[in-house]
Structures are given as C-alpha cells and as structure tokens.
Amino acid sequence: MFESNTEVSAEEQLARFNRYMDEVIDHREGLTAKTAESAGWIARIQAAARVQNQAAALEFVAVGQLFGYRLSRSAETEDWAIDTMEAVAAEVAAGLKISHGLGLAKVRYARAMRERLPQVAEVFIAGDIGFSAFATIVWRTDLITDPTALAYVDTRIAASVTRWPSLTAARLAKKVDTIVAQADLDAVRRRKKNQKDREVYIGEDCEGTSEIHGSLASPDARALDAKLSALAATVCPHDPRTRDQRRADALGAMAADATRLGCRCGRSDCTAAQRKPASPVTIHVIAEQATLDGNATTPASQISAEGLITAELLTELALTATLVPLIHPGDAPPEPHYRPSTALADFVRARDMTCRWPG
C-alpha cells in the first residue's frame, strides 16, 4: 500500500498513511466502543449466566432434598447414609439418563451444599458463582473434619469469593488453600507428615522395566515434570515413541547427565541434532521475607501451580534456592519509559500470578 512512487510526494505519502491509520483506529473503536446496544447485550449475557448458575445450584438443592427425604425414611446414621447415597444416585442417574458415577457425584455435591458449605451454597444459589468454582471449593475443602474449622472456612470463602477477580481453577484452589491453612490444624499436621515422609522408591526389575513411586517437594516435582517434557521434545518428529514413552526414557537420560534424548527414527536425514538441547528449568516461588526469616508461618505460593508451600518446607527449600527480593513500585522512583523494567515486571508477575483480565 505504501510502495515507493517517484510521482507521489512525501507529503502525499504521509497523508495516505494518516488516512489509513484513521481508518484502522475507527475500525478498532467500532469493535470495542461501549454503546447502549452493546451494554444491553452484555447485561443479557450476564443475566443469562446468572440464571444458568442458579439453575445448576437448584438442581443440587433438589438432589439434596431427595437425599434428606430418603435418609429420614431409613435411619440418620452414617452407615445408612452411605446406602442412601447409592440409592439416590441410582434414582438421579435414571432420571437424568446419566451414569451411576455421575449420579453419585451429584449427590456428593448436594450433600456438600447441605451439610458442609451452606454459606458457599447460598452464594451458588444466588448465581454469583458457577458450578466449576463451587466444585473446586468442595474439592479443596473435602479433607476438613473439624466442624469449627469447616464453619470458619465456609464463612471466609462465602464472604470473599465474589470479590476475587477472574480466576483459573488453579488460582482459585490456591485462594481456598490459603484460607484452609489458617483454620485446619489437622491439615497442617498432615502436611508436616507428608513432607517428612517424602521418598522415592524404585521397584524390582520386571522383564526389563521397573516401577518408580515417590513423593517430592512440589517445586521439585514441577521442575522434574518440566525437565522430562523438555528432554522428550529434543528428538525429531519421526521418533517412533509416544510422548509418554519419551518422558520415561528421559529419566534415564537425566541419570546420564544428558542434555538431549537420543532419537530412534533411524533416518539418515534426522534433524534431532539441529534441535536445541533441553534448557534448565526454573520454578518460581513467592514468599514473604518474614516466613523466610522464620518469624511467620504464612505459606508461599508457586507460580502456575495449585496448592501452597508451607513455612517449614519453604525454610528447607531456601537453603539451596536463589533468593531474589521483589521491589514494591511504591519503594522505587517512577520509571520514565513505557516498557517496565525487569524489577517492575517481576513484581507484577509475582503479585498477580495469573492474567488480570478482566481485573
């Protein structure tokens, strides 16, 4: 569009460019400008989403009422409740034409609304959260056995969940885990035991293969997972192994200190040698300085991962980790350029740990 032409002056070329840019800007504004019509459609979308959330919640309310009715006609004991769950799951599955397993899952969520998280259930019934968010909350609180701790967690989540920005499932799980960590002492004891008992077990040889089982610190597990995937990707596209097989073989390559996996395509024109070797893996963990100093018990967060890292484990990890302080923008002078500095970009990523859209 802007090809060189000796018959067109520089002023005319600039004028053409400006007209073109005006058209682009007008087009973009037409796509994003808020008008009465667009606001009306957004309002309808929001209303429909709320109705959808409410309908999903009311389905579980009805399932819970059916469960309560069946349980009252047998005996209100935990043993009978298990039988009642199976019976109601069968009824629900038949009524909805779904599998018994899905029917049983609906009964479990219904019981969670009635018996474990009544205040979160009210938020769900109001349509302020959807089923996926409710399911994540149920899953992350499922191990709480102390009624007082459960009531505290229920109250805190119900009061906070509608104020949280848009969250991925992992980010929501981390928010819930933070609240649970403040209330459930049994969970704290379980975490300490799990951390103390971590190990890697390699089974006996079985016709040329051996099984590996174990538990690692979460950052180490994430790093190992990423490293296996990176090594598995160093072969050429013609390697006959599946990705899972290559990841398994990558463990052997790591044991031999290899930076790439040997390709098995057998082709003379194999391009594996042209691929970059697997790069080192970095796992980012965000923690408060007071916790690192041993003066607080606030758990740390691992970027792009579910769950929390306890203060006890964090202290141990810090012994071999590279510690980089985050500078709060309020403690630094204004930056005179559009692109943020590395320090500011690091702070924003550590603060949000997720996309901020829509805020």
C-alpha positions in Angstrom: 0.0 0.0 0.0 2.9 2.3 0.7 5.2 1.3 -2.2 7.7 3.8 -3.4 6.5 6.0 -6.3 8.6 8.9 -7.7 5.4 10.6 -8.9 4.0 10.9 -5.4 5.4 13.5 -3.0 6.5 12.7 0.5 3.7 14.8 1.8 1.1 12.8 -0.1 2.5 9.5 1.1 2.3 10.8 4.7 -1.3 11.9 4.1 -2.2 8.5 2.7 -0.6 6.8 5.8 -2.5 9.1 8.1 -5.8 8.4 6.4 -5.1 4.6 6.6 -4.3 4.9 10.3 -7.5 6.9 10.9 -9.5 4.0 9.2 -7.7 1.4 11.4 -8.5 3.4 14.6 -12.1 4.0 13.6 -12.5 0.2 12.9 -10.9 -0.7 16.3 -13.2 1.8 18.1 -16.2 0.3 16.4 -15.2 -3.1 17.7 -14.6 -2.0 21.3 -16.6 1.2 21.9 -19.3 0.8 24.6 -22.7 1.8 23.3 -26.2 1.4 24.7 -26.8 -1.5 22.4 -23.6 -3.3 23.4 -24.2 -2.6 27.1 -27.6 -4.1 26.7 -26.2 -7.3 25.2 -23.6 -7.6 27.9 -26.4 -7.2 30.5 -28.4 -10.0 28.8 -25.3 -12.2 28.8 -24.7 -11.6 32.5 -28.3 -12.2 33.3 -28.3 -15.5 31.4 -25.1 -16.6 33.1 -26.6 -15.9 36.5 -29.7 -17.9 35.6 -27.6 -20.7 34.4 -25.6 -20.7 37.7 -28.9 -20.6 39.7 -30.4 -23.5 37.7 -27.3 -25.6 38.3 -27.5 -24.8 42.1 -31.2 -25.6 42.3 -30.6 -29.0 40.7 -28.2 -29.8 43.5 -30.7 -28.4 46.1 -33.3 -30.8 44.7 -30.9 -33.7 44.8 -30.1 -32.8 48.4 -33.7 -32.7 49.3 -34.3 -36.1 47.8 -31.3 -37.4 49.8 -32.7 -35.9 53.0 -36.1 -37.4 52.3 -34.7 -40.9 51.7 -32.4 -40.7 54.7 -35.2 -39.7 57.0 -37.2 -42.8 56.0 -34.3 -45.1 56.9 -32.1 -44.1 59.8 -30.0 -41.0 60.3 -26.6 -42.7 60.7 -23.5 -42.6 58.6 -23.7 -46.2 57.7 -27.3 -45.8 56.4 -26.3 -42.6 54.7 -23.8 -44.5 52.5 -26.6 -46.8 51.4 -28.9 -43.9 50.9 -26.3 -42.1 48.7 -26.1 -45.2 46.5 -29.8 -45.4 46.2 -30.4 -41.7 45.5 -27.5 -41.8 43.0 -29.3 -44.6 41.1 -32.5 -42.6 41.1 -30.8 -39.4 39.9 -28.9 -41.3 37.2 -32.1 -42.9 35.9 -34.0 -39.6 36.0 -31.2 -37.7 34.1 -30.2 -40.6 31.9 -26.6 -40.4 33.1 -24.1 -43.0 34.5 -24.3 -44.1 38.1 -20.9 -42.5 38.8 -22.2 -39.1 37.6 -25.3 -39.5 39.7 -23.2 -40.3 42.8 -21.1 -37.1 42.1 -24.2 -35.0 42.0 -25.3 -36.5 45.4 -21.9 -35.7 46.9 -22.1 -32.0 45.7 -25.6 -31.8 47.0 -24.5 -33.1 50.4 -21.7 -30.6 50.5 -24.2 -27.8 49.9 -26.5 -29.0 52.7 -24.0 -30.3 55.3 -20.5 -28.8 54.8 -20.6 -25.5 53.0 -24.1 -23.9 53.5 -22.9 -20.3 53.2 -21.0 -21.0 50.0 -24.1 -22.8 48.8 -26.1 -19.6 49.3 -23.6 -17.8 47.0 -24.0 -20.5 44.4 -27.8 -20.4 44.7 -27.8 -16.7 44.2 -25.9 -17.3 40.9 -22.8 -15.3 42.0 -20.5 -18.3 41.2 -20.8 -21.2 38.8 -20.6 -24.9 39.2 -17.0 -25.1 38.3 -16.0 -22.7 41.0 -18.2 -24.5 43.5 -16.7 -27.9 42.6 -13.2 -26.5 43.1 -14.2 -25.2 46.6 -15.7 -28.5 47.5 -12.7 -30.4 46.4 -10.2 -28.2 48.2 -12.1 -28.4 51.5 -13.0 -32.0 51.4 -10.4 -33.2 53.9 -11.5 -30.9 56.7 -13.0 -32.9 59.5 -13.2 -30.4 62.4 -16.7 -28.8 62.3 -15.4 -25.5 63.8 -12.7 -25.2 61.2 -15.1 -26.1 58.4 -17.6 -23.4 59.5 -14.8 -20.8 59.6 -13.6 -21.8 56.1 -17.2 -21.8 54.8 -17.8 -18.2 56.2 -14.5 -16.9 54.9 -14.9 -18.3 51.4 -18.5 -17.1 51.1 -17.6 -13.6 52.1 -14.6 -13.4 49.7 -15.3 -15.4 46.6 -17.5 -12.9 44.9 -14.8 -10.2 45.4 -12.0 -12.2 43.8 -11.1 -11.4 40.2 -11.5 -13.8 37.4 -9.5 -16.9 38.4 -8.3 -20.1 36.8 -9.1 -23.3 38.7 -5.5 -23.4 40.0 -5.6 -19.8 41.2 -9.0 -20.4 42.9 -7.6 -23.5 44.5 -4.7 -21.6 45.9 -7.1 -18.9 47.4 -9.1 -21.6 49.1 -6.0 -23.4 50.3 -4.8 -20.2 51.9 -8.0 -20.0 54.0 -7.9 -23.7 54.8 -4.3 -23.4 56.0 -5.4 -20.7 58.5 -8.1 -22.9 60.1 -7.4 -26.6 59.8 -4.7 -27.7 62.3 -5.2 -31.3 61.3 -4.4 -30.4 57.7 -1.2 -28.7 59.0 -0.2 -31.9 60.8 -0.9 -34.0 57.7 1.2 -31.7 55.6 4.1 -31.9 58.0 3.9 -35.7 58.0 3.8 -35.8 54.2 6.8 -33.6 54.0 8.7 -35.7 56.5 7.8 -39.0 54.8 8.8 -37.9 51.2 10.8 -40.6 49.4 11.5 -42.2 46.0 11.1 -45.9 45.7 12.3 -47.9 42.7 10.8 -51.3 42.4 12.3 -54.6 41.4 13.2 -55.3 37.8 10.2 -56.9 35.9 11.1 -58.2 32.5 13.2 -55.2 31.6 11.3 -52.4 33.3 11.0 -51.1 36.8 8.3 -49.0 38.5 9.0 -45.8 40.3 6.9 -44.4 43.1 7.5 -41.5 45.4 6.7 -38.0 46.7 8.7 -34.9 46.2 8.5 -31.3 47.4 6.1 -29.6 45.0 8.7 -27.2 43.3 11.0 -30.2 42.7 8.1 -32.2 41.2 7.2 -29.3 38.9 10.8 -28.9 37.9 11.1 -32.6 37.2 7.9 -32.7 35.2 9.1 -29.7 33.0 12.5 -31.2 32.5 11.1 -34.6 31.4 8.9 -32.8 28.8 11.8 -30.7 27.6 14.1 -33.7 27.1 11.2 -35.6 25.4 11.0 -32.8 22.9 14.6 -32.9 21.7 14.0 -35.8 19.3 12.9 -35.3 15.7 9.2 -35.6 14.6 9.9 -39.1 13.2 10.9 -40.7 16.5 8.5 -43.8 16.8 7.9 -43.5 20.6 4.9 -41.8 22.2 5.4 -38.7 24.3 4.8 -40.8 27.5 7.5 -43.3 26.4 9.9 -40.5 25.7 9.3 -38.9 29.1 10.0 -42.2 30.7 13.2 -42.6 28.7 14.2 -39.0 29.6 14.7 -40.2 33.2 17.5 -42.4 32.0 18.9 -39.5 30.0 18.9 -37.3 33.1 20.7 -40.1 35.1 23.4 -40.0 32.5 23.6 -36.2 32.6 22.5 -35.9 29.0 21.0 -32.6 27.7 19.1 -34.3 24.9 17.3 -37.6 24.3 18.7 -40.0 21.7 16.4 -40.1 18.6 15.3 -43.5 17.4 13.9 -42.6 14.0 16.8 -44.3 12.2 16.7 -41.8 9.3 19.9 -40.5 7.6 18.3 -37.1 7.5 17.4 -36.9 11.2 17.1 -33.3 12.4 17.3 -34.1 16.1 20.9 -32.8 16.2 19.7 -29.4 15.0 17.3 -29.0 17.9 18.3 -27.1 20.9 19.2 -29.1 24.0 16.8 -29.1 26.9 17.2 -25.9 28.8 17.5 -25.6 32.6 14.2 -25.4 34.4 13.3 -22.6 36.8 10.4 -22.8 39.3 9.3 -19.5 40.8 8.0 -19.5 44.4 6.7 -16.3 46.1 7.2 -16.0 49.8 7.2 -13.3 52.5 10.5 -12.3 54.0 9.2 -12.9 57.5 8.5 -16.5 56.6 12.0 -17.0 55.2 13.4 -15.5 58.4 11.4 -17.9 60.5 9.3 -15.2 62.1 6.0 -16.1 60.4 4.0 -19.1 59.2 2.4 -17.6 56.1 2.6 -20.2 53.3 4.3 -19.5 50.0 2.8 -19.7 46.5 4.2 -21.4 43.5 3.5 -19.7 40.2 1.3 -21.6 37.7 0.6 -24.4 40.2 -2.1 -25.4 42.7 -1.6 -25.6 46.4 0.7 -23.9 48.8 4.2 -24.4 50.2 4.3 -24.5 54.0 6.6 -22.4 56.0 8.5 -25.5 57.2 9.2 -26.7 53.7 10.0 -23.2 52.4 12.7 -22.8 55.0 14.3 -26.0 53.8 14.0 -25.1 50.1 15.5 -21.6 50.7 18.8 -23.3 51.7 19.6 -24.2 48.1 17.4 -21.7 46.2 18.4 -18.4 44.5 16.6 -15.7 46.6 15.6 -12.6 44.6 13.9 -9.7 46.6 10.9 -8.1 45.0 10.9 -4.3 45.0 7.5 -2.7 45.5 6.9 0.1 43.0 6.0 2.4 45.9 9.5 2.0 47.2 11.2 2.8 43.9 11.3 6.0 41.8 8.9 6.4 38.9 10.1 4.7 35.7 10.5 7.2 32.8 9.8 4.8 30.0 6.8 2.8 28.6 8.2 -0.7 28.9 8.5 -1.8 32.5 11.9 -2.6 33.9 12.8 -6.2 34.8 12.3 -5.4 38.5 8.8 -4.0 37.9 7.8 -6.8 35.6 8.9 -9.3 38.1 6.9 -7.6 40.8 3.7 -7.6 38.7 4.0 -11.3 37.8 4.7 -12.2 41.4 1.8 -10.1 42.7 -0.9 -11.4 40.2 0.4 -14.9 39.3 -2.4 -15.0 36.7 -3.9 -13.0 33.9 -5.6 -9.9 35.3 -8.4 -10.0 32.7 -11.0 -8.6 33.3 -9.4 -7.3 36.5 
